[in-house]
Short mmCIF file of N, CA and C in Angstrom, two decimals:
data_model
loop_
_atom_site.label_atom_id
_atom_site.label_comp_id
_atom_site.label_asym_id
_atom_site.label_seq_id
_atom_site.Cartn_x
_atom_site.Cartn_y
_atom_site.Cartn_z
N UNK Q 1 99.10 80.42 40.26
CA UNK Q 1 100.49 80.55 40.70
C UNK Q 1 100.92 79.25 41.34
N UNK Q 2 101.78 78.73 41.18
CA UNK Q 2 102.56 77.68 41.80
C UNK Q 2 103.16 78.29 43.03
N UNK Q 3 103.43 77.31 43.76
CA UNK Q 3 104.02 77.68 45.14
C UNK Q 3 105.41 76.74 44.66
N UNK Q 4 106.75 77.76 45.13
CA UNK Q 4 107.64 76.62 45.02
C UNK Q 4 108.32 76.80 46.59
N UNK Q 5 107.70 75.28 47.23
CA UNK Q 5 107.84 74.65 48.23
C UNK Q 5 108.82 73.62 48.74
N UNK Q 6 109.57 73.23 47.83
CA UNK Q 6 110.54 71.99 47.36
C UNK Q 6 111.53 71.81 48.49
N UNK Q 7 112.17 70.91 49.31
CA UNK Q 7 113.54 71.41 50.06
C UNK Q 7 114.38 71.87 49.20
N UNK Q 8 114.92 72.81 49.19
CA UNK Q 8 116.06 73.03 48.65
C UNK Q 8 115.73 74.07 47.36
N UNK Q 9 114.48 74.28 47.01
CA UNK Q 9 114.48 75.11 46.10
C UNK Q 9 114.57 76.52 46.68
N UNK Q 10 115.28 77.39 45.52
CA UNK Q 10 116.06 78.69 46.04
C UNK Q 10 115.00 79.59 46.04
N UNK Q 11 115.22 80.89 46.86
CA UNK Q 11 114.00 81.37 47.11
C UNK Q 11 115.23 83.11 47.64
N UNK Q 12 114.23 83.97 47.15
CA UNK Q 12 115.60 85.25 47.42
C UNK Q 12 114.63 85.30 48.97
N UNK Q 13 113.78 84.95 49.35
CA UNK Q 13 113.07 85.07 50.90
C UNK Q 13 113.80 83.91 51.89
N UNK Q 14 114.98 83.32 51.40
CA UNK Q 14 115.45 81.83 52.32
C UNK Q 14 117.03 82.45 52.48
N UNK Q 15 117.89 81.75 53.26
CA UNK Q 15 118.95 82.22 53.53
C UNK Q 15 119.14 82.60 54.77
N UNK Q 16 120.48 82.18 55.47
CA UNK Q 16 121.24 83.11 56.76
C UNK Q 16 120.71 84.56 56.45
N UNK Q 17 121.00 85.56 57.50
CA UNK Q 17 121.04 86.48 57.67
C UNK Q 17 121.84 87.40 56.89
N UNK Q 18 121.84 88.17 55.71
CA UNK Q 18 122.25 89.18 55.25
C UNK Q 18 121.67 90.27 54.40
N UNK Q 19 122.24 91.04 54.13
CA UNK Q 19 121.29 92.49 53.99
C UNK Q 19 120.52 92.45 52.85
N UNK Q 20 120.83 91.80 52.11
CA UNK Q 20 119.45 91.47 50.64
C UNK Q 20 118.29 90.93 51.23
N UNK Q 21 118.09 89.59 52.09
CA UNK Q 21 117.46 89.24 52.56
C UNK Q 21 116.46 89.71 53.44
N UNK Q 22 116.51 91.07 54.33
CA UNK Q 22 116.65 91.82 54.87
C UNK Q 22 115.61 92.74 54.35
N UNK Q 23 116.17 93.12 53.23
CA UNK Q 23 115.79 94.21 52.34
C UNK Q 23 114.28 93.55 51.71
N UNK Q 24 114.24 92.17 51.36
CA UNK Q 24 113.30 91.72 50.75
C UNK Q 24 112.01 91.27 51.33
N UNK Q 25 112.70 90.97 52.89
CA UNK Q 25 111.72 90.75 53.54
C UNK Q 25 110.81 91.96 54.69
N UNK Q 26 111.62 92.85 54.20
CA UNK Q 26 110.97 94.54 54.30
C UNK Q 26 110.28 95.10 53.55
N UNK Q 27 110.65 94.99 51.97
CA UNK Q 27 109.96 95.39 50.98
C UNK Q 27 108.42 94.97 50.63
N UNK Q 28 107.38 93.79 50.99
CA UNK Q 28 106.15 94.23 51.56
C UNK Q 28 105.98 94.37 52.41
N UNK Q 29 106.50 94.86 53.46
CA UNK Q 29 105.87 95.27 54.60
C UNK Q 29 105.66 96.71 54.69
N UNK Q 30 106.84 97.63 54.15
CA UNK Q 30 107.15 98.86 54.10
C UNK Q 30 106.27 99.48 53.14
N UNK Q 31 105.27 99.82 53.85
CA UNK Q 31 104.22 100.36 52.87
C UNK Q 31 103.27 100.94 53.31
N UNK Q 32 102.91 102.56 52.80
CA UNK Q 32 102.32 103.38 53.66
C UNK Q 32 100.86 102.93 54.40
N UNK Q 33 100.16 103.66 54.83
CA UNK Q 33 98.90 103.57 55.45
C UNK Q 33 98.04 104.29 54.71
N UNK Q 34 96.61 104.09 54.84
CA UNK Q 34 95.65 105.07 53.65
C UNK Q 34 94.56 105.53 54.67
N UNK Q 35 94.08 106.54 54.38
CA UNK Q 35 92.74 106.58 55.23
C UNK Q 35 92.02 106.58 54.57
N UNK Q 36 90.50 106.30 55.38
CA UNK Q 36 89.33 105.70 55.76
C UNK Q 36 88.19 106.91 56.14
N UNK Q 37 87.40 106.89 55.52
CA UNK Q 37 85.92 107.66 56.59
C UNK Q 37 85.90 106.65 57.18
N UNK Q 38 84.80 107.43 58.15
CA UNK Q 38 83.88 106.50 59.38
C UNK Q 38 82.82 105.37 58.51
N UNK Q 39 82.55 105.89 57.69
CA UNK Q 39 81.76 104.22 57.16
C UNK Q 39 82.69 103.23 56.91
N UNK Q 40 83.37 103.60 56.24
CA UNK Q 40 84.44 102.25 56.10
C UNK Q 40 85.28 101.81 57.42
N UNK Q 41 85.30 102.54 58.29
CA UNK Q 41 85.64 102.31 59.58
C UNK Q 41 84.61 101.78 60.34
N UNK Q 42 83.61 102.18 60.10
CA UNK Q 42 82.66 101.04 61.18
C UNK Q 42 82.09 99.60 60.38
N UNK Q 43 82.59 99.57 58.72
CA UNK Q 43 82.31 98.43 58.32
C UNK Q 43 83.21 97.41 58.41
N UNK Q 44 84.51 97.79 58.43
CA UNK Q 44 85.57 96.83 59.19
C UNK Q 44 85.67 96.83 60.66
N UNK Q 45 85.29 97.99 61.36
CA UNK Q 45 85.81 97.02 62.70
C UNK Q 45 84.90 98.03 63.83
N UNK Q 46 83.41 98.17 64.11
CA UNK Q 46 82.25 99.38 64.59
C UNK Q 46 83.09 98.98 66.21
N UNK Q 47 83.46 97.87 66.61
CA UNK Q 47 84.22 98.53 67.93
C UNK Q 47 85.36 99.05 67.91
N UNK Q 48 85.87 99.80 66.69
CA UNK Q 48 87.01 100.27 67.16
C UNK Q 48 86.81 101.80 67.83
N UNK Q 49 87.91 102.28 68.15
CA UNK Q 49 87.74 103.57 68.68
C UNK Q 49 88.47 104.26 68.31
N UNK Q 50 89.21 104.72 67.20
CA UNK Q 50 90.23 105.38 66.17
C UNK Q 50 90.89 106.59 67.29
N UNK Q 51 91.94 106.93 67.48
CA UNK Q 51 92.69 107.88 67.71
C UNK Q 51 93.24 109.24 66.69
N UNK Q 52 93.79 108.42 65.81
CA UNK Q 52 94.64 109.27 64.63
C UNK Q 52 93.51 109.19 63.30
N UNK Q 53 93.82 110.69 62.93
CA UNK Q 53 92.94 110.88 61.90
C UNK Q 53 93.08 112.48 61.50
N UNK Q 54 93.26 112.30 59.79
CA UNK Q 54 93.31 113.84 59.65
C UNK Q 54 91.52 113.87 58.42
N UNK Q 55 91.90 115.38 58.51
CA UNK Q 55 90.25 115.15 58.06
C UNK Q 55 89.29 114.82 58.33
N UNK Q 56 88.97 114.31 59.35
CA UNK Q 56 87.91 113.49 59.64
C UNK Q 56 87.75 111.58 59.00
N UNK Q 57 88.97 111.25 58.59
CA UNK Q 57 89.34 110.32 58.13
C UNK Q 57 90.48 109.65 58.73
N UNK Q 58 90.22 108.20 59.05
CA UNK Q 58 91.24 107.32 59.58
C UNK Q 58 92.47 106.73 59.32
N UNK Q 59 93.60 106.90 60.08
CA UNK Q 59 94.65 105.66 58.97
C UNK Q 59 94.63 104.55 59.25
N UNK Q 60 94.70 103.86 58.39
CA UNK Q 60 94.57 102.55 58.80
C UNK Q 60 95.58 101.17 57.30
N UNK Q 61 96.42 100.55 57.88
CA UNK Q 61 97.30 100.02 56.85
C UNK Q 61 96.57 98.78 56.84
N UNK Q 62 96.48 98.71 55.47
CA UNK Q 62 96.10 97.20 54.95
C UNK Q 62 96.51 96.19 55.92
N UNK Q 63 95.68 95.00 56.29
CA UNK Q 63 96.38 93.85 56.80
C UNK Q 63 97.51 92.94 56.75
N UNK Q 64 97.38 92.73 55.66
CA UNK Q 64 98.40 92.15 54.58
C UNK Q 64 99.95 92.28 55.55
N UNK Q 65 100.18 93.55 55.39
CA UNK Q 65 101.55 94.63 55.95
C UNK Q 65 101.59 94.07 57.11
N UNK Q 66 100.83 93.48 58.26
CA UNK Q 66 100.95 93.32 59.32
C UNK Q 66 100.80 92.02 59.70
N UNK Q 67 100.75 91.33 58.51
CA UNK Q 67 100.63 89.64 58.87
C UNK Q 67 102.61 88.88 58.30
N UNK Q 68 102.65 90.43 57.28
CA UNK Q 68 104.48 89.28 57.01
C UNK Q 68 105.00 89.51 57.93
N UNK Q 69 105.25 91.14 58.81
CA UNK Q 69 105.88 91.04 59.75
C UNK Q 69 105.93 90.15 61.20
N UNK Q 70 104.93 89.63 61.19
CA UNK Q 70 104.30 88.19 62.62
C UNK Q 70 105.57 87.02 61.35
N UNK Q 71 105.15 86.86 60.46
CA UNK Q 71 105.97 85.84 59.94
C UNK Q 71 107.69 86.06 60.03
N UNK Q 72 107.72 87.09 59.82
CA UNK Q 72 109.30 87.57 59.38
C UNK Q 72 109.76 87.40 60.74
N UNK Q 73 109.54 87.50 62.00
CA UNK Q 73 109.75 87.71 63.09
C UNK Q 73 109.89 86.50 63.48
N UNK Q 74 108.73 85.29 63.62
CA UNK Q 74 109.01 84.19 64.20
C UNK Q 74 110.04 83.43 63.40
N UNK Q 75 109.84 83.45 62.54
CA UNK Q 75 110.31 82.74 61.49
C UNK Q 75 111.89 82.50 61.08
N UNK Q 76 112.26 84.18 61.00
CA UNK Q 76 113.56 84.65 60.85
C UNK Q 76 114.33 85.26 62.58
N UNK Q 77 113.83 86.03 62.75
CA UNK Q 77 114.59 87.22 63.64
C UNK Q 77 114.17 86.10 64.86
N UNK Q 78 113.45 85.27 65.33
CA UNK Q 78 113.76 84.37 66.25
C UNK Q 78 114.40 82.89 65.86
N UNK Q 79 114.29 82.85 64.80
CA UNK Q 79 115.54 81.74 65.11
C UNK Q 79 117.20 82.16 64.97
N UNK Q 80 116.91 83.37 63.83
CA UNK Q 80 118.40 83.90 64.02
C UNK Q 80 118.93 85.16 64.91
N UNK Q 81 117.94 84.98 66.36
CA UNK Q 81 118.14 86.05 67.20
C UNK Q 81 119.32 86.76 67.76
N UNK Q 82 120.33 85.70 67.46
CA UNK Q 82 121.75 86.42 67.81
C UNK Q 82 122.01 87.49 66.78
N UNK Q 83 121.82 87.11 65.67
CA UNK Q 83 121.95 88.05 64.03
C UNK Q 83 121.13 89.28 64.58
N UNK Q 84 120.19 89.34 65.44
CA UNK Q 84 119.00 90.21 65.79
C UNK Q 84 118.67 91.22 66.33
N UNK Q 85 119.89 90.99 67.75
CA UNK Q 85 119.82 91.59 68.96
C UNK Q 85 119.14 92.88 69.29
N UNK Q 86 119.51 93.20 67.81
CA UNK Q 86 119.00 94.97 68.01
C UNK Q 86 117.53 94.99 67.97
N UNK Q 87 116.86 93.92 67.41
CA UNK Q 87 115.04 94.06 67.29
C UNK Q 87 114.70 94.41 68.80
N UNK Q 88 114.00 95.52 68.77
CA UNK Q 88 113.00 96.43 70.07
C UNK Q 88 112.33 94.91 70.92
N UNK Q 89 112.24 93.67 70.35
CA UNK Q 89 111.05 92.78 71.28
C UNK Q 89 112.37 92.34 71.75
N UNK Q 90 113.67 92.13 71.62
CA UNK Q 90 114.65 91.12 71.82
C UNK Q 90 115.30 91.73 73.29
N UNK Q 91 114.83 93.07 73.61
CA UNK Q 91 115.26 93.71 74.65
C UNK Q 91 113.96 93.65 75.95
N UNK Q 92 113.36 93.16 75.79
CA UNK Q 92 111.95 92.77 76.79
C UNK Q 92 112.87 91.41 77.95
N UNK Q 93 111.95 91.34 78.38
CA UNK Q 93 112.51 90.40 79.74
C UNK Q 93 112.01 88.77 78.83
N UNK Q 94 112.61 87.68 78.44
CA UNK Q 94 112.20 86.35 78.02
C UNK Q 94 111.06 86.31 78.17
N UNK Q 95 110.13 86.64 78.99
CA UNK Q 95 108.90 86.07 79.21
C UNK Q 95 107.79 87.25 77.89
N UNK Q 96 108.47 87.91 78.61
CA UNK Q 96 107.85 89.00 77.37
C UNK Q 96 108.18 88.59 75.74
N UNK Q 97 109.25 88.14 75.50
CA UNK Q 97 109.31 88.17 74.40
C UNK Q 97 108.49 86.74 73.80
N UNK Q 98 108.49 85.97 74.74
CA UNK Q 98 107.89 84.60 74.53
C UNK Q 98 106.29 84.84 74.02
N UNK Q 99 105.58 86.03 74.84
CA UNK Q 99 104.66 86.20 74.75
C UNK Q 99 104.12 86.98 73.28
N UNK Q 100 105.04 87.67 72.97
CA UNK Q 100 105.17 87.95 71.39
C UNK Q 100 104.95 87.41 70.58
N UNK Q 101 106.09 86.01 71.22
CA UNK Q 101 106.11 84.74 70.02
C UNK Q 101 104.86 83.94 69.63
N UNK Q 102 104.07 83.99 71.09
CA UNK Q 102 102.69 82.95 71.11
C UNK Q 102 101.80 83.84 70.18
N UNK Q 103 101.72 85.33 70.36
CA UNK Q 103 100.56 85.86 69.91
C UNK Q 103 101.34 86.03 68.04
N UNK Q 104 102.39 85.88 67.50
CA UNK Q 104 102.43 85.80 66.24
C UNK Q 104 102.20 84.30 65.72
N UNK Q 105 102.15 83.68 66.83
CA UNK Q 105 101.86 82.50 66.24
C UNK Q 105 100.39 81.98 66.12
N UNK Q 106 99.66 82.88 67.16
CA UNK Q 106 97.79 82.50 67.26
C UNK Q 106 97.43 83.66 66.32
N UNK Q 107 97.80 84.67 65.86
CA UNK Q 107 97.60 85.02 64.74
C UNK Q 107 98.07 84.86 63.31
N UNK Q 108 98.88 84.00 62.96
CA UNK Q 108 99.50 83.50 61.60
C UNK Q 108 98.19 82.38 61.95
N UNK Q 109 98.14 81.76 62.89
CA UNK Q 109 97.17 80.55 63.05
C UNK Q 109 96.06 80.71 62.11
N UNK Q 110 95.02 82.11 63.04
CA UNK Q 110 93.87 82.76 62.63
C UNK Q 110 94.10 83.12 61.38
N UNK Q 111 95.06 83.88 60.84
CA UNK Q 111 95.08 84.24 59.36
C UNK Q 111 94.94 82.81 58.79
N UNK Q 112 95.94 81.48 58.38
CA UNK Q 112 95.13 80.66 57.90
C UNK Q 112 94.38 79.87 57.84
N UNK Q 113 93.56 80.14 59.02
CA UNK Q 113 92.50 79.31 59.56
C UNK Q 113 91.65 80.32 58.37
N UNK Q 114 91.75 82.13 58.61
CA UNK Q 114 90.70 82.27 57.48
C UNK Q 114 90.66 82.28 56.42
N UNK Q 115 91.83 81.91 55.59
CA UNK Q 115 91.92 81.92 53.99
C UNK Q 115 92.56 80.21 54.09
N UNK Q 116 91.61 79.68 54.34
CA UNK Q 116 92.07 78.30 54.80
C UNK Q 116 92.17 77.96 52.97
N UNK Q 117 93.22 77.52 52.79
CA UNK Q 117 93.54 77.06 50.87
C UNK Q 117 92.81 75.90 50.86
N UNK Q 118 92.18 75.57 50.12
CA UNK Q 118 91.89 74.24 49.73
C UNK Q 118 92.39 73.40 48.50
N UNK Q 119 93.36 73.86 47.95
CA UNK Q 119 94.21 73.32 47.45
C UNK Q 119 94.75 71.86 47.46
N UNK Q 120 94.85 70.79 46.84
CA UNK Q 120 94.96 69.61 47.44
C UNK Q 120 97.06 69.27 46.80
N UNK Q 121 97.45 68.33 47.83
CA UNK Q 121 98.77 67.70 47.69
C UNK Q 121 98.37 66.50 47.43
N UNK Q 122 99.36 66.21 46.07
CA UNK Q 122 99.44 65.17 45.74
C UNK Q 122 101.44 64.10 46.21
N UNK Q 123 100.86 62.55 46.23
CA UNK Q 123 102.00 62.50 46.56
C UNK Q 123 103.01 61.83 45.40
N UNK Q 124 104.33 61.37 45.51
CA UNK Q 124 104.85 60.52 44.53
C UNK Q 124 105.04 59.65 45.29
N UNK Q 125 105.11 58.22 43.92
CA UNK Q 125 105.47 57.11 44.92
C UNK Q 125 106.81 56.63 44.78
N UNK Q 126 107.50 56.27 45.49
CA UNK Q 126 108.69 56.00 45.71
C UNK Q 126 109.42 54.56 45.66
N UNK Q 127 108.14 53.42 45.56
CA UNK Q 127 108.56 51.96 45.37
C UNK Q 127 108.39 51.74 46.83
N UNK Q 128 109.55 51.27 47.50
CA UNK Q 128 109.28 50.75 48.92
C UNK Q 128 109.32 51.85 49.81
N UNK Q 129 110.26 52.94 49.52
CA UNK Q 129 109.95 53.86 50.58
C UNK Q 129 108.64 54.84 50.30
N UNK Q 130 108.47 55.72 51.47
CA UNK Q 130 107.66 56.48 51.99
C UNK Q 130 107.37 57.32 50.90
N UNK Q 131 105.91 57.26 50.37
CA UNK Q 131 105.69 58.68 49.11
C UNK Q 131 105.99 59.80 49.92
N UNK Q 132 106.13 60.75 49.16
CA UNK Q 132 106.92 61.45 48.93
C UNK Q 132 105.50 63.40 48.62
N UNK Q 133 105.32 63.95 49.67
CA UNK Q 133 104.28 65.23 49.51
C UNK Q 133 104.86 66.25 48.29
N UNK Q 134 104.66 66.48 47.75
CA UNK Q 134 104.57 67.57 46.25
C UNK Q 134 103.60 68.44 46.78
N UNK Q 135 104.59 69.45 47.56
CA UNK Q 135 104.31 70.65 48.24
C UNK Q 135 104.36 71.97 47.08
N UNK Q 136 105.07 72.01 45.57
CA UNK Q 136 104.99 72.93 45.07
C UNK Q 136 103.74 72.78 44.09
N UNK Q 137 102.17 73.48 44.91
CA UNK Q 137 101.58 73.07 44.32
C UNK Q 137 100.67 74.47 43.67
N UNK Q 138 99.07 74.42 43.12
CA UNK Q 138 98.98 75.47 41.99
C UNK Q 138 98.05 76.37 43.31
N UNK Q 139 97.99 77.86 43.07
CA UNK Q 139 97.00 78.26 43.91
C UNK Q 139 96.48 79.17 42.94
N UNK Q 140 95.11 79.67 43.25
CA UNK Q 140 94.60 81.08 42.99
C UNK Q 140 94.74 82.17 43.79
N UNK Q 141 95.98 83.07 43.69
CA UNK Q 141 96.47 83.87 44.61
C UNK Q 141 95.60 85.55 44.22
N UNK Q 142 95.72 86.05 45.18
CA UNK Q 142 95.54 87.32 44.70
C UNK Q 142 96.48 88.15 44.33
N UNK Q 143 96.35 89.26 43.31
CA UNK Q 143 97.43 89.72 42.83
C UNK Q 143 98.35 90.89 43.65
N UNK Q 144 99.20 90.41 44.59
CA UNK Q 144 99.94 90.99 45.68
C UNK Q 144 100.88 92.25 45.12
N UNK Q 145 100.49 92.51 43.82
CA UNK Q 145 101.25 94.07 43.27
C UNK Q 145 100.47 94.92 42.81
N UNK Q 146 99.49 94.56 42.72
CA UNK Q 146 98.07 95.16 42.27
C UNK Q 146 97.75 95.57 43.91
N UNK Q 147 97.37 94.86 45.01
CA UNK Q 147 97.29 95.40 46.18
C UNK Q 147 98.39 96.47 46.91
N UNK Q 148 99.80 96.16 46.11
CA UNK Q 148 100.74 96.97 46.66
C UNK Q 148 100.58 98.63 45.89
N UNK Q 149 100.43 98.40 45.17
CA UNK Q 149 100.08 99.75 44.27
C UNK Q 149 98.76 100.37 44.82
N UNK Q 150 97.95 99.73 44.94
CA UNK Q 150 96.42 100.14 45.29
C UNK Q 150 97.23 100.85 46.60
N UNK Q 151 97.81 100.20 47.63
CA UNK Q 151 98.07 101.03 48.84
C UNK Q 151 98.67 102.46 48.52
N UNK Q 152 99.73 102.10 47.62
CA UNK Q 152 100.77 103.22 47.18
C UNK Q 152 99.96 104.36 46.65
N UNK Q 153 99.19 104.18 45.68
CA UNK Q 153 97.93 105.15 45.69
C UNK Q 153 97.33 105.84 46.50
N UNK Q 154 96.49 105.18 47.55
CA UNK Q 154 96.33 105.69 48.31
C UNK Q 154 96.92 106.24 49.85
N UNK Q 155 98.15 106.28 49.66
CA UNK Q 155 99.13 107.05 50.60
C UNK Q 155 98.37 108.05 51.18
N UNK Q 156 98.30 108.15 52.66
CA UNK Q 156 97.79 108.82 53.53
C UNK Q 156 98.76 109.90 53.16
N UNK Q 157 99.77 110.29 52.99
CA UNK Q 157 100.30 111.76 52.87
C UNK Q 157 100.32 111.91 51.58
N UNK Q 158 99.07 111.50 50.63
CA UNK Q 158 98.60 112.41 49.68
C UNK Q 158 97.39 112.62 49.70
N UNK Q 159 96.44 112.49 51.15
CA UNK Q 159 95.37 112.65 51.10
C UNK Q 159 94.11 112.21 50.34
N UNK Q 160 94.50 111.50 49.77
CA UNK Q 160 93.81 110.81 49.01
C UNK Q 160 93.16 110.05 49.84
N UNK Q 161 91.75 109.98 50.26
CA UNK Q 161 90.58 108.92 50.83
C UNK Q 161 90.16 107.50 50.49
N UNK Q 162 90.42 106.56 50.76
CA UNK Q 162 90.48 104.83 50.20
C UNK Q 162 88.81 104.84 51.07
N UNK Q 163 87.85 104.43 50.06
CA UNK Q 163 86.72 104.35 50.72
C UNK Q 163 86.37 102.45 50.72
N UNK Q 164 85.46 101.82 50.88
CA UNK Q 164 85.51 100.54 51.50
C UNK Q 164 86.12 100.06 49.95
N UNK Q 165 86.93 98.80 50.24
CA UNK Q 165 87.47 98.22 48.70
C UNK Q 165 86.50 97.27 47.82
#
């Protein structure tokens, strides 16, 4: 997959604030939760301490779902926070919300610190001025509709059990 990174190249995820945009940058996030037995729960995370659970089985939503929203947030809904007002963190006291901001940002960090791309940029040259980074470059992505379906499948309100992937 190419990344198109370009200034100026159009993107239905770029744009002021309006309701398509909105919509698109909801549409992976909005996506149910699946449960889990306890093996697959203690193979992802043996200190956790689960609360919710039917069956004897955990919910638990893919990661994925919880890393655009850290993006969508710093990214969008704090720089266009007036457009915003109504977001639940925007009503916290500044300091609070600041503190939001740091921890979506030490976790977007950690996320690509661990799928660190190794992908290389190449540059153009430009004659006397400054080359020029060729940011739209190739990756081996994983297939992000194939994971969206896999979730959709396993929708916790069809009972259906997602055992380790």
């Amino acid at each position: 997959m190419r990344f198109d990174a370009e200034l100026g190249e159009p993107s239905v995820f770029k744009g002021q604030p309006r309701e398509e945009l909105d919509d698109m940058w909801d549409s992976p996030v909005d996506q149910p939760v699946i449960l889990v037995n306890n093996e697959t729960l203690q193979a992802f995370d043996p200190t956790s301490k689960p609360t919710k659970s039917a069956n004897r089985h955990y919910y638990a939503p893919a990661e994925v779902f919880s890393s655009a929203p850290l993006l969508e947030y710093i990214t969008r809904k704090l720089i266009w926070r007036n457009h915003y007002q109504h977001v639940d963190t925007f009503q916290d006291p500044p300091e609070m919300t600041w503190e939001h901001v740091d921890r979506c940002i030490d976790l977007l960090r950690q996320v690509l610190m661990c799928h660190a791309d190794t992908g290389l940029i190449f540059y153009t040259d430009h004659g006397d001025a400054q080359p020029e980074a060729r940011v739209s470059t190739v990756h081996m992505c994983r297939n992000f509709s194939r994971i969206v379906n896999w979730v959709n499948e396993h929708d916790s309100s069809l009972e259906i059990f997602a055992e380790i992937l």
